[in-house]
C-alpha cells in the first residue's frame, strides 16, 4: 500500500521511530499544537532503549507500527532471520505500548519485496505500508529542503519522515501550516486508509 484513493483531503505523516527522547517530545508538542495525528514505525531497538518515546506517541493518540528490530537491509536476510527481525519488533511493541501495531514497514527500501511481505504476513501483519512522498529528512538537508520535499503531498499521500533528526523538528511547523493552508489534514495511517 503506497497511498489512499478515497479522495478525502487527508494525508498520513509517517515517521521512522528512532532517535532521542527530546526530539520525540518536541514533535509530539508540535503535533498537539496543530491537532495533527501521525503514525510512527518504531524500530525495535528504539522501543527498548527509549520506551518512554513510544509511550508518548501512544498517549498522544498517535499510531505505532513495526519497522523491524534493528533496521537492517532486510531483503538481504534469509527467511528465518528476516521473520525474527519483524517478530522481535512486534513483541517489543506489544510489551511497550500494548499492541503490535496494524502496519509493517520494511527497512532500507521504499517498497516491500514479496519475501518481506510474506515474512510480515507470517508475523501477523496484513499490510505493509509504503509511501509516495519522501521528505529526505534522514539526509539532514535542512528545514527548508524538508518542507519543500513534503510539498508534494496531496490528498491520500503517505509521507515518510524520521523522528531522530533536528531538521525535521524545525520543518514540522511549516509543513503542518502548509498542509492546513491546502486543506489537508494529517491523520494516522489507519484513518487515511479507512
GROMACS .gro file of C-alpha atoms in nm:
model
  194
    1UNK     CA    1   0.000   0.000   0.000
    2UNK     CA    2   0.151   0.332  -0.109
    3UNK     CA    3  -0.134   0.582  -0.076
    4UNK     CA    4  -0.508   0.613  -0.020
    5UNK     CA    5  -0.751   0.657  -0.307
    6UNK     CA    6  -1.059   0.778  -0.118
    7UNK     CA    7  -1.018   1.138  -0.232
    8UNK     CA    8  -1.067   1.269   0.123
    9UNK     CA    9  -0.844   1.572   0.199
   10UNK     CA   10  -0.618   1.376   0.433
   11UNK     CA   11  -0.253   1.275   0.441
   12UNK     CA   12  -0.060   1.036   0.663
   13UNK     CA   13   0.265   1.169   0.802
   14UNK     CA   14   0.459   0.856   0.891
   15UNK     CA   15   0.774   0.870   1.099
   16UNK     CA   16   1.051   0.616   1.135
   17UNK     CA   17   1.068   0.571   1.512
   18UNK     CA   18   1.421   0.612   1.642
   19UNK     CA   19   1.625   0.886   1.800
   20UNK     CA   20   1.646   1.089   2.119
   21UNK     CA   21   1.352   1.125   2.354
   22UNK     CA   22   1.378   1.506   2.346
   23UNK     CA   23   1.317   1.515   1.971
   24UNK     CA   24   1.014   1.289   2.011
   25UNK     CA   25   0.888   1.521   2.285
   26UNK     CA   26   0.927   1.824   2.056
   27UNK     CA   27   0.749   1.653   1.766
   28UNK     CA   28   0.460   1.548   1.992
   29UNK     CA   29   0.422   1.905   2.122
   30UNK     CA   30   0.411   2.048   1.769
   31UNK     CA   31   0.156   1.791   1.659
   32UNK     CA   32  -0.063   1.871   1.960
   33UNK     CA   33  -0.048   2.244   1.877
   34UNK     CA   34  -0.172   2.169   1.525
   35UNK     CA   35  -0.418   1.893   1.625
   36UNK     CA   36  -0.238   1.657   1.386
   37UNK     CA   37  -0.207   1.279   1.414
   38UNK     CA   38   0.073   1.061   1.279
   39UNK     CA   39   0.187   0.701   1.251
   40UNK     CA   40   0.528   0.608   1.389
   41UNK     CA   41   0.700   0.298   1.255
   42UNK     CA   42   0.904   0.200   1.557
   43UNK     CA   43   1.244   0.036   1.533
   44UNK     CA   44   1.265  -0.236   1.798
   45UNK     CA   45   1.591  -0.116   1.947
   46UNK     CA   46   1.433   0.229   1.994
   47UNK     CA   47   1.144   0.066   2.177
   48UNK     CA   48   1.379  -0.095   2.428
   49UNK     CA   49   1.626   0.195   2.452
   50UNK     CA   50   1.362   0.473   2.466
   51UNK     CA   51   1.030   0.315   2.569
   52UNK     CA   52   0.903   0.648   2.701
   53UNK     CA   53   0.919   0.786   2.346
   54UNK     CA   54   0.689   0.514   2.217
   55UNK     CA   55   0.453   0.560   2.511
   56UNK     CA   56   0.448   0.934   2.445
   57UNK     CA   57   0.343   0.863   2.086
   58UNK     CA   58   0.068   0.625   2.200
   59UNK     CA   59  -0.054   0.856   2.477
   60UNK     CA   60  -0.077   1.144   2.228
   61UNK     CA   61  -0.337   0.948   2.031
   62UNK     CA   62  -0.098   0.857   1.752
   63UNK     CA   63  -0.046   0.517   1.594
   64UNK     CA   64   0.257   0.288   1.606
   65UNK     CA   65   0.366   0.024   1.357
   66UNK     CA   66   0.653  -0.220   1.306
   67UNK     CA   67   0.976  -0.107   1.137
   68UNK     CA   68   1.188  -0.417   1.218
   69UNK     CA   69   1.404  -0.481   1.520
   70UNK     CA   70   1.732  -0.323   1.408
   71UNK     CA   71   1.656  -0.151   1.074
   72UNK     CA   72   1.877  -0.377   0.860
   73UNK     CA   73   1.883  -0.432   0.485
   74UNK     CA   74   1.600  -0.676   0.539
   75UNK     CA   75   1.591  -0.811   0.184
   76UNK     CA   76   1.948  -0.941   0.224
   77UNK     CA   77   1.835  -1.169   0.510
   78UNK     CA   78   1.739  -1.532   0.478
   79UNK     CA   79   1.371  -1.609   0.561
   80UNK     CA   80   1.419  -1.713   0.925
   81UNK     CA   81   1.629  -1.412   1.035
   82UNK     CA   82   1.401  -1.182   0.834
   83UNK     CA   83   1.099  -1.313   1.024
   84UNK     CA   84   1.286  -1.279   1.354
   85UNK     CA   85   1.355  -0.909   1.279
   86UNK     CA   86   0.983  -0.847   1.237
   87UNK     CA   87   0.870  -1.066   1.526
   88UNK     CA   88   1.115  -0.912   1.773
   89UNK     CA   89   0.985  -0.564   1.692
   90UNK     CA   90   0.624  -0.689   1.708
   91UNK     CA   91   0.687  -0.836   2.052
   92UNK     CA   92   0.861  -0.519   2.175
   93UNK     CA   93   0.570  -0.306   2.051
   94UNK     CA   94   0.325  -0.528   2.238
   95UNK     CA   95   0.533  -0.510   2.555
   96UNK     CA   96   0.596  -0.135   2.549
   97UNK     CA   97   0.267   0.005   2.416
   98UNK     CA   98   0.026  -0.287   2.449
   99UNK     CA   99  -0.029  -0.354   2.078
  100UNK     CA  100   0.178  -0.496   1.792
  101UNK     CA  101   0.051  -0.220   1.565
  102UNK     CA  102  -0.154  -0.260   1.250
  103UNK     CA  103   0.107  -0.192   0.984
  104UNK     CA  104   0.455  -0.308   0.892
  105UNK     CA  105   0.712  -0.100   0.704
  106UNK     CA  106   1.026  -0.268   0.576
  107UNK     CA  107   1.363  -0.107   0.639
  108UNK     CA  108   1.613   0.011   0.378
  109UNK     CA  109   1.369   0.048   0.092
  110UNK     CA  110   1.053   0.224  -0.019
  111UNK     CA  111   0.858  -0.084  -0.124
  112UNK     CA  112   0.837  -0.423   0.044
  113UNK     CA  113   0.952  -0.717  -0.165
  114UNK     CA  114   0.749  -1.036  -0.199
  115UNK     CA  115   0.976  -1.202   0.059
  116UNK     CA  116   0.930  -0.914   0.305
  117UNK     CA  117   0.553  -0.922   0.254
  118UNK     CA  118   0.549  -1.296   0.320
  119UNK     CA  119   0.752  -1.258   0.640
  120UNK     CA  120   0.533  -0.970   0.758
  121UNK     CA  121   0.225  -1.183   0.694
  122UNK     CA  122   0.370  -1.469   0.900
  123UNK     CA  123   0.431  -1.219   1.181
  124UNK     CA  124   0.066  -1.111   1.170
  125UNK     CA  125   0.079  -0.800   0.951
  126UNK     CA  126  -0.168  -0.798   0.663
  127UNK     CA  127  -0.047  -0.463   0.527
  128UNK     CA  128   0.299  -0.328   0.452
  129UNK     CA  129   0.266   0.048   0.423
  130UNK     CA  130   0.499   0.226   0.186
  131UNK     CA  131   0.486   0.596   0.092
  132UNK     CA  132   0.457   0.818  -0.211
  133UNK     CA  133   0.636   1.125  -0.067
  134UNK     CA  134   0.985   1.105   0.083
  135UNK     CA  135   1.085   1.406   0.292
  136UNK     CA  136   1.451   1.300   0.264
  137UNK     CA  137   1.490   1.432   0.619
  138UNK     CA  138   1.720   1.139   0.701
  139UNK     CA  139   1.985   1.307   0.482
  140UNK     CA  140   1.972   1.616   0.708
  141UNK     CA  141   1.923   1.861   0.419
  142UNK     CA  142   1.783   2.135   0.645
  143UNK     CA  143   1.432   2.250   0.728
  144UNK     CA  144   1.372   2.439   0.402
  145UNK     CA  145   1.456   2.135   0.187
  146UNK     CA  146   1.243   1.905   0.403
  147UNK     CA  147   0.948   2.141   0.379
  148UNK     CA  148   0.994   2.168   0.002
  149UNK     CA  149   1.002   1.788  -0.038
  150UNK     CA  150   0.683   1.739   0.163
  151UNK     CA  151   0.502   1.997  -0.050
  152UNK     CA  152   0.448   1.713  -0.300
  153UNK     CA  153   0.189   1.563  -0.063
  154UNK     CA  154  -0.169   1.561  -0.188
  155UNK     CA  155  -0.495   1.404  -0.076
  156UNK     CA  156  -0.423   1.040   0.005
  157UNK     CA  157  -0.046   1.077   0.029
  158UNK     CA  158   0.167   0.885   0.274
  159UNK     CA  159   0.474   1.090   0.369
  160UNK     CA  160   0.795   0.935   0.504
  161UNK     CA  161   0.973   1.127   0.781
  162UNK     CA  162   1.206   1.048   1.073
  163UNK     CA  163   1.182   1.127   1.445
  164UNK     CA  164   1.554   1.138   1.512
  165UNK     CA  165   1.656   1.443   1.309
  166UNK     CA  166   1.655   1.804   1.437
  167UNK     CA  167   1.582   1.943   1.089
  168UNK     CA  168   1.254   1.755   1.090
  169UNK     CA  169   1.151   1.932   1.411
  170UNK     CA  170   1.245   2.267   1.257
  171UNK     CA  171   1.050   2.192   0.938
  172UNK     CA  172   0.739   2.049   1.103
  173UNK     CA  173   0.555   2.373   1.194
  174UNK     CA  174   0.583   2.494   0.835
  175UNK     CA  175   0.481   2.155   0.695
  176UNK     CA  176   0.172   2.145   0.916
  177UNK     CA  177   0.081   2.503   0.823
  178UNK     CA  178   0.133   2.431   0.452
  179UNK     CA  179  -0.093   2.125   0.471
  180UNK     CA  180  -0.364   2.321   0.655
  181UNK     CA  181  -0.345   2.603   0.400
  182UNK     CA  182  -0.401   2.345   0.126
  183UNK     CA  183  -0.699   2.196   0.312
  184UNK     CA  184  -0.517   1.872   0.400
  185UNK     CA  185  -0.549   1.711   0.743
  186UNK     CA  186  -0.273   1.489   0.887
  187UNK     CA  187  -0.426   1.166   1.018
  188UNK     CA  188  -0.300   0.824   1.121
  189UNK     CA  189  -0.247   0.565   0.850
  190UNK     CA  190  -0.548   0.370   0.979
  191UNK     CA  191  -0.767   0.679   0.945
  192UNK     CA  192  -0.631   0.754   0.598
  193UNK     CA  193  -0.698   0.403   0.471
  194UNK     CA  194  -1.043   0.354   0.628
   0.00000   0.00000   0.00000
